[in-house]
Short mmCIF file of C-alpha atoms and ligand atoms in Angstrom, two decimals:
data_model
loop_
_atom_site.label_atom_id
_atom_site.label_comp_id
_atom_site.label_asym_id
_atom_site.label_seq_id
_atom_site.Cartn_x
_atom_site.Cartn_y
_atom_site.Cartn_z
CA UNK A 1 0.00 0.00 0.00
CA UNK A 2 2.65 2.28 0.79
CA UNK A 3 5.10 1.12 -1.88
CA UNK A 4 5.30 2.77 -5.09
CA UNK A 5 7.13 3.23 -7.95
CA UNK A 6 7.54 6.26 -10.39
CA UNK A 7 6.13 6.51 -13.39
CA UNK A 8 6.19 8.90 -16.35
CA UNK A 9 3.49 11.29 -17.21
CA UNK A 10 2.61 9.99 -20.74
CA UNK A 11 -1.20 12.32 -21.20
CA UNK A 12 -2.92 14.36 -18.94
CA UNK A 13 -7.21 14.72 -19.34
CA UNK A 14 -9.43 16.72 -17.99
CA UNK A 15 -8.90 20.67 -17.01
CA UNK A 16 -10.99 20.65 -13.69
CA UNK A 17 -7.87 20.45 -11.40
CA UNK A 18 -10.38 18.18 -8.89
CA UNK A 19 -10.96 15.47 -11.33
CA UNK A 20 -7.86 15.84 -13.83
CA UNK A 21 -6.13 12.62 -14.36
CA UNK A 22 -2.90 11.09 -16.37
CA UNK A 23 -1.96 7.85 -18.01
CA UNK A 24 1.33 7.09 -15.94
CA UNK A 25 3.82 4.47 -17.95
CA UNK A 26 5.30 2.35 -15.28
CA UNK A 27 8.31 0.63 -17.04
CA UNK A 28 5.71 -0.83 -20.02
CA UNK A 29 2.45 -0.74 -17.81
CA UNK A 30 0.29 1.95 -18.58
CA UNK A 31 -1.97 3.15 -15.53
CA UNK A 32 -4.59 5.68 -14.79
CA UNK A 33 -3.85 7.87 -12.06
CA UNK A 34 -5.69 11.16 -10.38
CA UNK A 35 -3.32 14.43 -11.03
CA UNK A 36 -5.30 16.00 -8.21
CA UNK A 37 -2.46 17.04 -5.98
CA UNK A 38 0.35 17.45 -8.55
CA UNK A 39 -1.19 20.97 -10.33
CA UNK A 40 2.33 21.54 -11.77
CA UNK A 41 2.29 18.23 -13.34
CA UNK A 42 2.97 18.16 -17.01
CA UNK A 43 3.53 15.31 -19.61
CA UNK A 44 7.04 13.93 -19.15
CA UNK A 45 6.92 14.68 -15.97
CA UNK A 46 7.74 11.09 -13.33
CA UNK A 47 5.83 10.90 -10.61
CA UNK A 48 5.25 9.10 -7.43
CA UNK A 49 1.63 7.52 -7.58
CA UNK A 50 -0.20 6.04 -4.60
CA UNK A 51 -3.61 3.77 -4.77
CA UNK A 52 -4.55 5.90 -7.75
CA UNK A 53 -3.10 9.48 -6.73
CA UNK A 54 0.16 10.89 -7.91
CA UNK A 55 1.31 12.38 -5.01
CA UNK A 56 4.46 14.14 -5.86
CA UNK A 57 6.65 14.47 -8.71
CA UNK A 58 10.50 13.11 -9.10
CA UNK A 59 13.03 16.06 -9.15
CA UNK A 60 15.77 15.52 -11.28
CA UNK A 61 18.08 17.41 -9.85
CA UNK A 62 17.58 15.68 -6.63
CA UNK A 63 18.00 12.40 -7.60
CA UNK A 64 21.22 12.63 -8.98
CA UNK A 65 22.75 13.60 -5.28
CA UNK A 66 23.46 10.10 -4.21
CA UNK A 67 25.31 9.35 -7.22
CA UNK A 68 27.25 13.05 -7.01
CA UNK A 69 28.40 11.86 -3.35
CA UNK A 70 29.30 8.24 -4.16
CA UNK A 71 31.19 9.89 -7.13
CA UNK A 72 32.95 12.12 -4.42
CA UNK A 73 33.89 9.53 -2.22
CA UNK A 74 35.85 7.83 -5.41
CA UNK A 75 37.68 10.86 -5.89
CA UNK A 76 38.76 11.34 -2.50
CA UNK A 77 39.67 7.84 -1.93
CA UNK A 78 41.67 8.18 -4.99
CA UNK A 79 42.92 11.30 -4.11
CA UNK A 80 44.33 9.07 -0.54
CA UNK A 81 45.33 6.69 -2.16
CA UNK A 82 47.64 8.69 -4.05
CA UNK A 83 49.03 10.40 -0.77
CA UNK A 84 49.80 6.74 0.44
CA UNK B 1 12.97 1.65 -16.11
CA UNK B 2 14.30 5.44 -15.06
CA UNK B 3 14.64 6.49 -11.10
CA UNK B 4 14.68 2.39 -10.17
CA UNK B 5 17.18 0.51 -11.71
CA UNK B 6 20.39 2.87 -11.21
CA UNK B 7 19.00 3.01 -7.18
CA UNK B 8 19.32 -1.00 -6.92
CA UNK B 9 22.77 -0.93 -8.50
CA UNK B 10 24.62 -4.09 -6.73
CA UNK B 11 28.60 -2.52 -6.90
CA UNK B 12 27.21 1.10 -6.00
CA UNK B 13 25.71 -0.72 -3.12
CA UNK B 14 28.41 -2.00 -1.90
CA UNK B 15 30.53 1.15 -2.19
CA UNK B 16 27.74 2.78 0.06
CA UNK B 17 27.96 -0.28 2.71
CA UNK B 18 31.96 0.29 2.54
CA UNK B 19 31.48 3.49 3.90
CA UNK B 20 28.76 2.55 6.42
CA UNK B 21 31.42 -0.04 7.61
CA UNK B 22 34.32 2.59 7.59
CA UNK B 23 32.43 5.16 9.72
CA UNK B 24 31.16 2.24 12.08
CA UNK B 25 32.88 2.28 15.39
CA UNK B 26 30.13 1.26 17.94
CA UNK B 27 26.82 -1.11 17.77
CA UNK B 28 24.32 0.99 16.92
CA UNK B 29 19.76 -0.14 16.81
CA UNK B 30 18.22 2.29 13.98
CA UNK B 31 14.53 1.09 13.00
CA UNK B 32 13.25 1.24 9.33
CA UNK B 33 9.65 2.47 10.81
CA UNK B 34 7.67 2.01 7.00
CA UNK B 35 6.54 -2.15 5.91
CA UNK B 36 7.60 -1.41 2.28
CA UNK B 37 11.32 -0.77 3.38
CA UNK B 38 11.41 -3.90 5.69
CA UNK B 39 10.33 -5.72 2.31
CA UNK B 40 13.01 -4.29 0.54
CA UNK B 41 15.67 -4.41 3.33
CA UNK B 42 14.88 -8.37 3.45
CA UNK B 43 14.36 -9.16 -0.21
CA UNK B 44 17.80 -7.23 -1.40
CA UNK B 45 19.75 -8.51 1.61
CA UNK B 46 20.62 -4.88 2.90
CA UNK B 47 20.73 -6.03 6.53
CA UNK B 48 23.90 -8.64 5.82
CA UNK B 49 25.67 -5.86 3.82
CA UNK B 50 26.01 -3.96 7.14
CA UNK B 51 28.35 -4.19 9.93
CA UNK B 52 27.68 -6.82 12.17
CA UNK B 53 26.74 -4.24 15.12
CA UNK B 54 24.25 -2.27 13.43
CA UNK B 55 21.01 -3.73 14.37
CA UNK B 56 17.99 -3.18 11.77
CA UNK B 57 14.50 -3.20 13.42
CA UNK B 58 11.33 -3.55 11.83
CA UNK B 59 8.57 -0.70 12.71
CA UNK B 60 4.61 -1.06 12.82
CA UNK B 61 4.75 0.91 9.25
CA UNK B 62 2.41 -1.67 7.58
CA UNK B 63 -0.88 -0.41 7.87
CA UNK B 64 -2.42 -3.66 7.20
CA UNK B 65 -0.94 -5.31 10.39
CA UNK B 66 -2.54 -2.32 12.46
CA UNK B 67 -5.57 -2.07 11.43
CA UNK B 68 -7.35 -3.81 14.94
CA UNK B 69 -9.41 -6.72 15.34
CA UNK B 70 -12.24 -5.03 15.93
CA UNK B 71 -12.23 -2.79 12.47
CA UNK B 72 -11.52 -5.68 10.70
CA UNK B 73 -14.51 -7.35 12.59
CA UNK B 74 -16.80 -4.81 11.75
CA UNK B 75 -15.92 -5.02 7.95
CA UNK B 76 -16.74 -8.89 8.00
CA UNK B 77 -19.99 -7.76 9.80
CA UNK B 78 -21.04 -5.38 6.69
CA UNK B 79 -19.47 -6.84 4.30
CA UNK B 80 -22.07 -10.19 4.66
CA UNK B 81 -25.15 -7.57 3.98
CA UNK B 82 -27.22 -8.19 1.26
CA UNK B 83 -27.47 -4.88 0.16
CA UNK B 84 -23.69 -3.87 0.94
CA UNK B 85 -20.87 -3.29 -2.09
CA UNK B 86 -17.89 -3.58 0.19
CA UNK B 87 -15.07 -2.73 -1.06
CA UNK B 88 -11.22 -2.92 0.04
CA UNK B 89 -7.90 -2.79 -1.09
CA UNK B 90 -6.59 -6.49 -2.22
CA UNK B 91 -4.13 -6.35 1.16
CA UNK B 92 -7.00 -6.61 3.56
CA UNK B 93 -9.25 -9.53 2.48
CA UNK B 94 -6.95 -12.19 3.69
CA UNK B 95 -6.40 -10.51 7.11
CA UNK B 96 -7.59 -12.38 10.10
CA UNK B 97 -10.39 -11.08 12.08
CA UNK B 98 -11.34 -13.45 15.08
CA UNK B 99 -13.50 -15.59 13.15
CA UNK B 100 -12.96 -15.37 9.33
CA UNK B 101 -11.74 -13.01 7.26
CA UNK B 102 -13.34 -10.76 3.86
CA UNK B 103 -12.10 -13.85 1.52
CA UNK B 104 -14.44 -16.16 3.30
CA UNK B 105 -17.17 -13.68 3.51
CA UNK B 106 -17.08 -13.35 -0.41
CA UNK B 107 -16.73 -16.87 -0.83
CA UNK B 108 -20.05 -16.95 1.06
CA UNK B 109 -21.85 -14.39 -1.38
CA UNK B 110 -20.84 -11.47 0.27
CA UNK B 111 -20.23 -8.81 -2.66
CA UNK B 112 -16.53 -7.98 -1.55
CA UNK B 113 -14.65 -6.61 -4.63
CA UNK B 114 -11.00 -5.49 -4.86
CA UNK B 115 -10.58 -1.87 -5.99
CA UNK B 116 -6.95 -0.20 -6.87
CA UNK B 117 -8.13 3.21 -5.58
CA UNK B 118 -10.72 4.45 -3.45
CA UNK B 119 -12.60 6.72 -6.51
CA UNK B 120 -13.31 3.27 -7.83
CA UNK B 121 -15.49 2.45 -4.81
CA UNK B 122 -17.14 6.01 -5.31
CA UNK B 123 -17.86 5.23 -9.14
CA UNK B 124 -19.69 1.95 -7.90
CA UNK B 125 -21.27 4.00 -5.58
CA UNK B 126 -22.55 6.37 -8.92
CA UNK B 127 -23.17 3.77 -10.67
CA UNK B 128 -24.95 1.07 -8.08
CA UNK B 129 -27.77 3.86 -6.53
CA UNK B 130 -30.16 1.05 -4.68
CA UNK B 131 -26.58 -0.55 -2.88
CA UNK B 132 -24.96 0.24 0.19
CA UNK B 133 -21.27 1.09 -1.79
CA UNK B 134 -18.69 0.74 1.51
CA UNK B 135 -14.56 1.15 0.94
CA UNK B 136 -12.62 0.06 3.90
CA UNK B 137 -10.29 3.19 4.53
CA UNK B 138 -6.70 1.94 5.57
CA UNK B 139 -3.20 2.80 5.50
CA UNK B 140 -1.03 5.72 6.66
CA UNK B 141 -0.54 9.32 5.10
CA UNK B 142 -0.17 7.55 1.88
CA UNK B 143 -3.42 6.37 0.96
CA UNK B 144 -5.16 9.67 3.77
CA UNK B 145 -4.97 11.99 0.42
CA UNK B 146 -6.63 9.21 -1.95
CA UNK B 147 -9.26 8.27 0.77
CA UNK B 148 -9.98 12.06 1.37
CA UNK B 149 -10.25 12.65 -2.46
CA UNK B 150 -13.02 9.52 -2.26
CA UNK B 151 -15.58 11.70 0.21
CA UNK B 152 -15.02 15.01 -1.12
CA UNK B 153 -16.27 13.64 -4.32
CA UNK B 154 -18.96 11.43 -3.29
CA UNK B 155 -20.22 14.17 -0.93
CA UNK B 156 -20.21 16.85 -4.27
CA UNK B 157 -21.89 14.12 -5.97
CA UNK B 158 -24.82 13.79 -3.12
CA UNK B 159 -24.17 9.98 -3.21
CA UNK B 160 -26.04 8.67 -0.18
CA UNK B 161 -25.23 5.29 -0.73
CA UNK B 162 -21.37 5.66 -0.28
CA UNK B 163 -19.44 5.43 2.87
CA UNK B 164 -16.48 4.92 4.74
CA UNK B 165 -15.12 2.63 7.25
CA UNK B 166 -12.55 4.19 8.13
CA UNK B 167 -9.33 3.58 10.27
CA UNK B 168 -6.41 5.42 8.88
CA UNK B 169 -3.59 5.58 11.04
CA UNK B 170 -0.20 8.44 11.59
CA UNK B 171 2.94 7.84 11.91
CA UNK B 172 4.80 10.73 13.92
CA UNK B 173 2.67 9.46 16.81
CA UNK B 174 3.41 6.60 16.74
CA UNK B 175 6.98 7.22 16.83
CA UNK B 176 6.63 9.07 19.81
CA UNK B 177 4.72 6.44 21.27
CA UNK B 178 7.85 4.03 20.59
CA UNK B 179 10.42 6.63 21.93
CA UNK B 180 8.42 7.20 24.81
CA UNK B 181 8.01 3.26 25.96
CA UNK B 182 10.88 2.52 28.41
CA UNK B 183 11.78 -0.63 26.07
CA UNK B 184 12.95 1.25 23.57
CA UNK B 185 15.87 0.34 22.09
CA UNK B 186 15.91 2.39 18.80
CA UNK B 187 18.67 5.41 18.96
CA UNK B 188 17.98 6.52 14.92
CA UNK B 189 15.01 6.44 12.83
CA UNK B 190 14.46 6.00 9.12
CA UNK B 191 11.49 7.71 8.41
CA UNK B 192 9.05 6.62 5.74
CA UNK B 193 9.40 8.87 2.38
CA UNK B 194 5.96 8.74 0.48
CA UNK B 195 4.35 9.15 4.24
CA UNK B 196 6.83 12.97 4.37
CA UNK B 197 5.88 13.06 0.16
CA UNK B 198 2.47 13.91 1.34
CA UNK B 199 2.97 15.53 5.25
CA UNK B 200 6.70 16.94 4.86
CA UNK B 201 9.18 16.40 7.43
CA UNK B 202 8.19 19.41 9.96
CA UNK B 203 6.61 17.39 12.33
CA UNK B 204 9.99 15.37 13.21
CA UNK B 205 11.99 17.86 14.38
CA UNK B 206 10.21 18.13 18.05
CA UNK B 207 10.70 14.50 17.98
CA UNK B 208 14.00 14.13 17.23
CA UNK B 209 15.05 17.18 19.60
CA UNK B 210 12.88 15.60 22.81
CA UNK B 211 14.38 12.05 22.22
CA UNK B 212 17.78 13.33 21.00
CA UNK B 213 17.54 10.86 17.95
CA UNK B 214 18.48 11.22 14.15
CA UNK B 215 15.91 10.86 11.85
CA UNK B 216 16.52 10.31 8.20
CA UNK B 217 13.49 10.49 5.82
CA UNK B 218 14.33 7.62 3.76
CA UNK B 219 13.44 6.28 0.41
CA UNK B 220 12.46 2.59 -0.85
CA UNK B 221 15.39 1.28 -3.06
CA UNK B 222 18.18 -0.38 -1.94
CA UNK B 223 20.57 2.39 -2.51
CA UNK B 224 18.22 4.84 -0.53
CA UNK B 225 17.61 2.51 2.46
CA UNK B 226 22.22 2.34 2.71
CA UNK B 227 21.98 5.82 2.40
CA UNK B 228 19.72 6.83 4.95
CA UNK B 229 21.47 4.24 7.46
CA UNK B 230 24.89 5.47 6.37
CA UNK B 231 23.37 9.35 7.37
CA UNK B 232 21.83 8.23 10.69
CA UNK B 233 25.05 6.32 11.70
CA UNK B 234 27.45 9.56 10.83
CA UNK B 235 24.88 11.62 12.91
CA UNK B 236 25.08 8.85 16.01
CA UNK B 237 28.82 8.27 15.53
CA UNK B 238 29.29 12.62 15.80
CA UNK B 239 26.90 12.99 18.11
CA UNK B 240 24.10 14.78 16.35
CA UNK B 241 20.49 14.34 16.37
CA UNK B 242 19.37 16.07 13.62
CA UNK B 243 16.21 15.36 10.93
CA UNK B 244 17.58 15.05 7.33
CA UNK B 245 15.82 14.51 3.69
CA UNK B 246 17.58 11.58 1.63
CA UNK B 247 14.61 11.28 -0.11
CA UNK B 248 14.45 14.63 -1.77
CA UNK B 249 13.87 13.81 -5.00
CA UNK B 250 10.33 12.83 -3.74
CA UNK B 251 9.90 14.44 -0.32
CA UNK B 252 10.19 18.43 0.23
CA UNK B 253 10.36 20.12 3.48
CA UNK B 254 6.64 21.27 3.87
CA UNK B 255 5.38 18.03 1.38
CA UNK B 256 2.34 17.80 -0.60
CA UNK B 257 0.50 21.00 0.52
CA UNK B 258 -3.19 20.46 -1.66
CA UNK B 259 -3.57 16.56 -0.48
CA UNK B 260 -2.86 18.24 3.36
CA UNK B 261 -5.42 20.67 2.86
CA UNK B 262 -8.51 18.18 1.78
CA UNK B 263 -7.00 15.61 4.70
CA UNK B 264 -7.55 18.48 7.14
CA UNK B 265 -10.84 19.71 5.77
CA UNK B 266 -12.42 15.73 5.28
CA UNK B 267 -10.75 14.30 8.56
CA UNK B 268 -10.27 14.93 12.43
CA UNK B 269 -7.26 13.73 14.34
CA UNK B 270 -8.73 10.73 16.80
CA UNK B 271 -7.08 8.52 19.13
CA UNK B 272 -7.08 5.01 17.08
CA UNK B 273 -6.14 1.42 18.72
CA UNK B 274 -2.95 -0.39 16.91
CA UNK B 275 -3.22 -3.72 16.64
CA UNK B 276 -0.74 -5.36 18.19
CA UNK B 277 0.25 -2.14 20.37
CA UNK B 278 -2.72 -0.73 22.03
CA UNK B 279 -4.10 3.02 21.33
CA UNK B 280 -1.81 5.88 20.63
CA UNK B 281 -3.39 9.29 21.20
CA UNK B 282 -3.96 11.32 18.44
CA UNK B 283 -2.76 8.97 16.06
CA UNK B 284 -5.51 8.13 13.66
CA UNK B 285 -7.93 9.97 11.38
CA UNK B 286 -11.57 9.93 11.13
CA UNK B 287 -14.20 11.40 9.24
CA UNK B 288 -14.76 15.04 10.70
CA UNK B 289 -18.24 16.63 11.80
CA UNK B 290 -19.25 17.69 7.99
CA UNK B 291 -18.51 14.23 6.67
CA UNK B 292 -20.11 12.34 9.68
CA UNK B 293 -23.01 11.47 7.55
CA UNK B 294 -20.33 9.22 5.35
CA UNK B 295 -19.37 6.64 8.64
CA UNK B 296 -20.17 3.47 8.23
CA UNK B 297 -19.60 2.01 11.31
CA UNK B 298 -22.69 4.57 12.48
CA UNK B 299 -24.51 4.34 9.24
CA UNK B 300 -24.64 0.18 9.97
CA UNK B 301 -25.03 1.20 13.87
CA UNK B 302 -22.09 -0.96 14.67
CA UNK B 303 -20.63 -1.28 18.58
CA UNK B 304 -17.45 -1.50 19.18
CA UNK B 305 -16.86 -4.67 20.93
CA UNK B 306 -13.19 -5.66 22.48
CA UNK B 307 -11.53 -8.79 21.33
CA UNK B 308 -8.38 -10.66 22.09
CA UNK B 309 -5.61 -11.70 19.82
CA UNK B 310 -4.56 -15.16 19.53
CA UNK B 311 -2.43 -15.77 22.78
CA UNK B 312 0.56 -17.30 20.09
CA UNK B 313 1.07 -14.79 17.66
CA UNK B 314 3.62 -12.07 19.16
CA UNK B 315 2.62 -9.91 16.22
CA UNK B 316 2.49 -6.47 18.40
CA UNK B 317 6.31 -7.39 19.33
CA UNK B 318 7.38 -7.85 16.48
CA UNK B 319 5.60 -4.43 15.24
CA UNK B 320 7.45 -2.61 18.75
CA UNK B 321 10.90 -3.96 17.14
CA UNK B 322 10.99 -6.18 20.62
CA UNK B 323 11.27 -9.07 18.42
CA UNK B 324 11.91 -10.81 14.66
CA UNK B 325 9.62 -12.68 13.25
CA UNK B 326 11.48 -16.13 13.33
CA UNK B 327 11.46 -16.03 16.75
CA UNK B 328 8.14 -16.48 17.12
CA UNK B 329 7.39 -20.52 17.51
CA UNK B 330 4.95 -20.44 15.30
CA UNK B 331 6.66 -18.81 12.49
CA UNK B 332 6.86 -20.67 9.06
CA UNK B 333 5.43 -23.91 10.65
CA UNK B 334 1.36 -23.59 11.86
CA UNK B 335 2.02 -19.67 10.36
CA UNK B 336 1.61 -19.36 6.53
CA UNK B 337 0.62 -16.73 3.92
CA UNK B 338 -1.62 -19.39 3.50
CA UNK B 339 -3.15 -19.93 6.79
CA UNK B 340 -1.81 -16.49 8.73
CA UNK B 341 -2.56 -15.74 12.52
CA UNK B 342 -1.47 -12.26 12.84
CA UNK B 343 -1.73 -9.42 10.26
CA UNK B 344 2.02 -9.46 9.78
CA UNK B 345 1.95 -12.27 7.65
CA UNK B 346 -0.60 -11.54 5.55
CA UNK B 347 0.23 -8.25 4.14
CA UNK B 348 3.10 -7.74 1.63
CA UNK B 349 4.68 -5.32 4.01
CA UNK B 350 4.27 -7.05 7.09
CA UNK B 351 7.61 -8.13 8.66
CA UNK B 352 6.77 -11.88 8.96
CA UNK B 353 5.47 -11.60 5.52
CA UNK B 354 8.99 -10.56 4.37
CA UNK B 355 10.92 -13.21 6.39
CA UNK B 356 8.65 -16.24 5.40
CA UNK B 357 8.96 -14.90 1.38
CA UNK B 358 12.80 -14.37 1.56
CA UNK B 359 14.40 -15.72 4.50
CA UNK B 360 12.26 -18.88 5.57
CA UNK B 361 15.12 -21.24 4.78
CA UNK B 362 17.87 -19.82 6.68
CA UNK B 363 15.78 -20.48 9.80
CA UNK B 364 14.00 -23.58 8.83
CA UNK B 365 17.57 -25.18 7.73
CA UNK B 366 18.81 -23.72 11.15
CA UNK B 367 15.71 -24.90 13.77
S1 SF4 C 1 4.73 -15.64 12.56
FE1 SF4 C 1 2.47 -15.58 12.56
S2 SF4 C 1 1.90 -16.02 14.67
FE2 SF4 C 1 4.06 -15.45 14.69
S3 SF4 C 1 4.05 -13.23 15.04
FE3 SF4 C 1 4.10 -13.50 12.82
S4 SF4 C 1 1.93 -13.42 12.26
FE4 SF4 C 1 1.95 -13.80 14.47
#
């Protein structure tokens, strides 16, 4: 119930922000989901959908940090290395 | 498929468990408190990749395995009226109540159907005027927003033959109410992402200031769940206590502001009764005073009666991180999927669940 995976944005129907809703591609499967509580929401967009809501989006930017700091720790454990 | 794969990344993984190891000096008990990362932490193995004295312990985040005897009593009681449409998320039919449980209700003619979201339930509702259209309202601040959604509508609609039975449950109570039991063993928290996706993190910082622990807001992949442990232990190894966001490419500080607003304007914070751990104050939602018309359990005049547990399933320990699952004697042997006692092993993202799906041998071969 509280797992979910994000999906991408692939059309968006409706204009009453209440009742506006997206087909969400998860990886191949193609789902129905409110777009309620995601106003910014636009096509291309990944979000995080829950029993039929998408309740936030993915930010790019943001997911890349944990990949920036293991990158990091290469460099300065090369960077040791090299002092050794 | 984009924002999974690269998080379950097997060498990256192991670079981030290196590190968790390298910063490591002391034992250290840090509690996953969310079902779905207890699932994850058992199916991917995370828990061996760590340093032998970091202790993992399962939290009561599997809504499911709360969600008391006596709701789940009252659901079997509507759900076997003739003119009733109940309807629940797939998770709940096999659960336990103290006599049967939704599957055998069904199998009995009760009309119990499976819906994927609660607006389902309200279409059958539209669609179905001279039945009694019911949805079983579970889960944490996760499904709140998508339950919420499910009255607002049905009440614009005027649909009189749609309610609720309702007991959602919070999780920064419950927290509380583990940091506040003298047991407690847990000195760092991860805290469940999609619940801070919708509610934000604010609510944490009293708690981690009071009890002096770290709490991490943690995502569901396996490279989240060694990041948010390898956060929490660098804030216990230095000292700090501190709430921080590895799940910010989800979860912002203030979280999903329109889903809070129609939670606050469909609900009321109540006390609710945990299965397995007793009531927490304030730590549930029900239907507030302008939506009390959509309440089942008054619309079918139910009474709250109080039942026991079965005496062998330690269920609420296991929920309290007192205990793991294979330590309870019945585990794996007259315990099943198939034939569960406690709520824990029926859901998905209940902790016996996990350990009977992905770790049953280990403890089988070793019994
Ligand atoms: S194994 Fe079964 S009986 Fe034992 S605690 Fe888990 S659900 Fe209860």
């Amino acid at each position: 119930m509280c797992l979910a995976i994000p999906g991408k944005v692939v059309s968006i129907s409706g204009d009453d922000p209440l009742t506006r809703m997206g087909k969400i591609n998860f990886g191949g499967i193609v789902k129905e989901a409110s777009l309620a509580y995601v106003p910014e929401v636009i096509i291309g967009d990944y979000v995080i959908v829950h029993v039929g809501f998408a309740l936030s989006k993915v930010d790019e930017a943001e997911a890349q940090k944990v990949f920036e700091y293991l990158k990091q720790m290469d460099e300065l454990g090369d960077l040791t290395e090299g002092e050794k | 498929m984009k924002f999974l794969d690269e998080y379950r990344d097997g060498d990256l993984a192991q670079k981030l468990a290196a590190e968790i190891h390298r910063v490591t000096t002391q034992p250290w008990t840090i509690m996953e408190v969310c079902g779905g990362q207890t699932h994850a932490i058992v199916k991917f193995g995370i828990d061996e990749l760590l340093p032998k004295h970091i202790t993992l312990i399962h939290g009561p985040g599997c809504p499911v395995c709360v969600t008391p005897l006596e709701v789940i009593d009252q659901a079997l009681e509507i759900a076997a009226q003739p003119e009733v449409i109940f309807t629940s998320f797939g998770d709940m039919l096999r659960v336990p109540g103290s006599t049967t449980d939704l599957l055998s209700v069904k199998a009995k003619g009760g009309d119990v159907r499976i819906v994927y979201s609660p607006l389902d339930a309200v279409k059958l509702a539209a669609e179905n005027p001279l039945r009694e259209v019911v949805f079983f309202g579970v889960g944490f601040e996760t499904t709140a927003p998508a339950t919420a959604m499910a009255v607002y509508q049905a009440a614009q609609k005027k649909l009189t033959n749609f309610s609720l039975l309702i007991s959602h449950v919070l999780v920064p109570p419950a927290i509380e109410a583990l940091m506040s039991s003298p047991n407690c063993r847990v000195q760092g928290f991860l805290a469940a992402g999609h619940v801070c996706a919708v509610m934000g993190y604010e609510e944490y910082f009293p708690l981690a200031k009071k009890y002096r622990v770290p709490i991490v807001v943690t995502g569901f992949e396996p490279l989240d769940i060694l990041h948010g442990i390898l956060l929490t232990v660098q804030q216990l190894e230095s000292g700090r206590a501190e709430v921080e966001n590895q799940y910010a490419r989800a979860v912002s500080r203030a979280g999903n502001q329109p889903a809070q607003d129609l939670i606050k304007k469909v609900f009321t914070v109540v006390p609710r009764k945990w299965r397995g751990i007793g009531e927490i104050p304030q730590s549930g939602l029900g239907l507030g005073a302008a939506y009390a018309a959509f309440d089942a359990a008054k619309k079918f005049k139910l009474t709250d009666h109080r039942v026991e547990e079965p005496a062998e399933c330690i269920a609420g320990l296991i929920l309290q991180g007192l205990k793991k699952p294979h330590e309870c004697p019945a585990f794996g042997t007259r315990c099943t999927p198939e034939h569960p006692f406690g709520a824990t092993m029926v859901s998905s993202e209940g902790a016996c669940a996990a350990y009977y799906r992905y770790r049953r041998h280990e403890f089988t071969n070793a019994k």
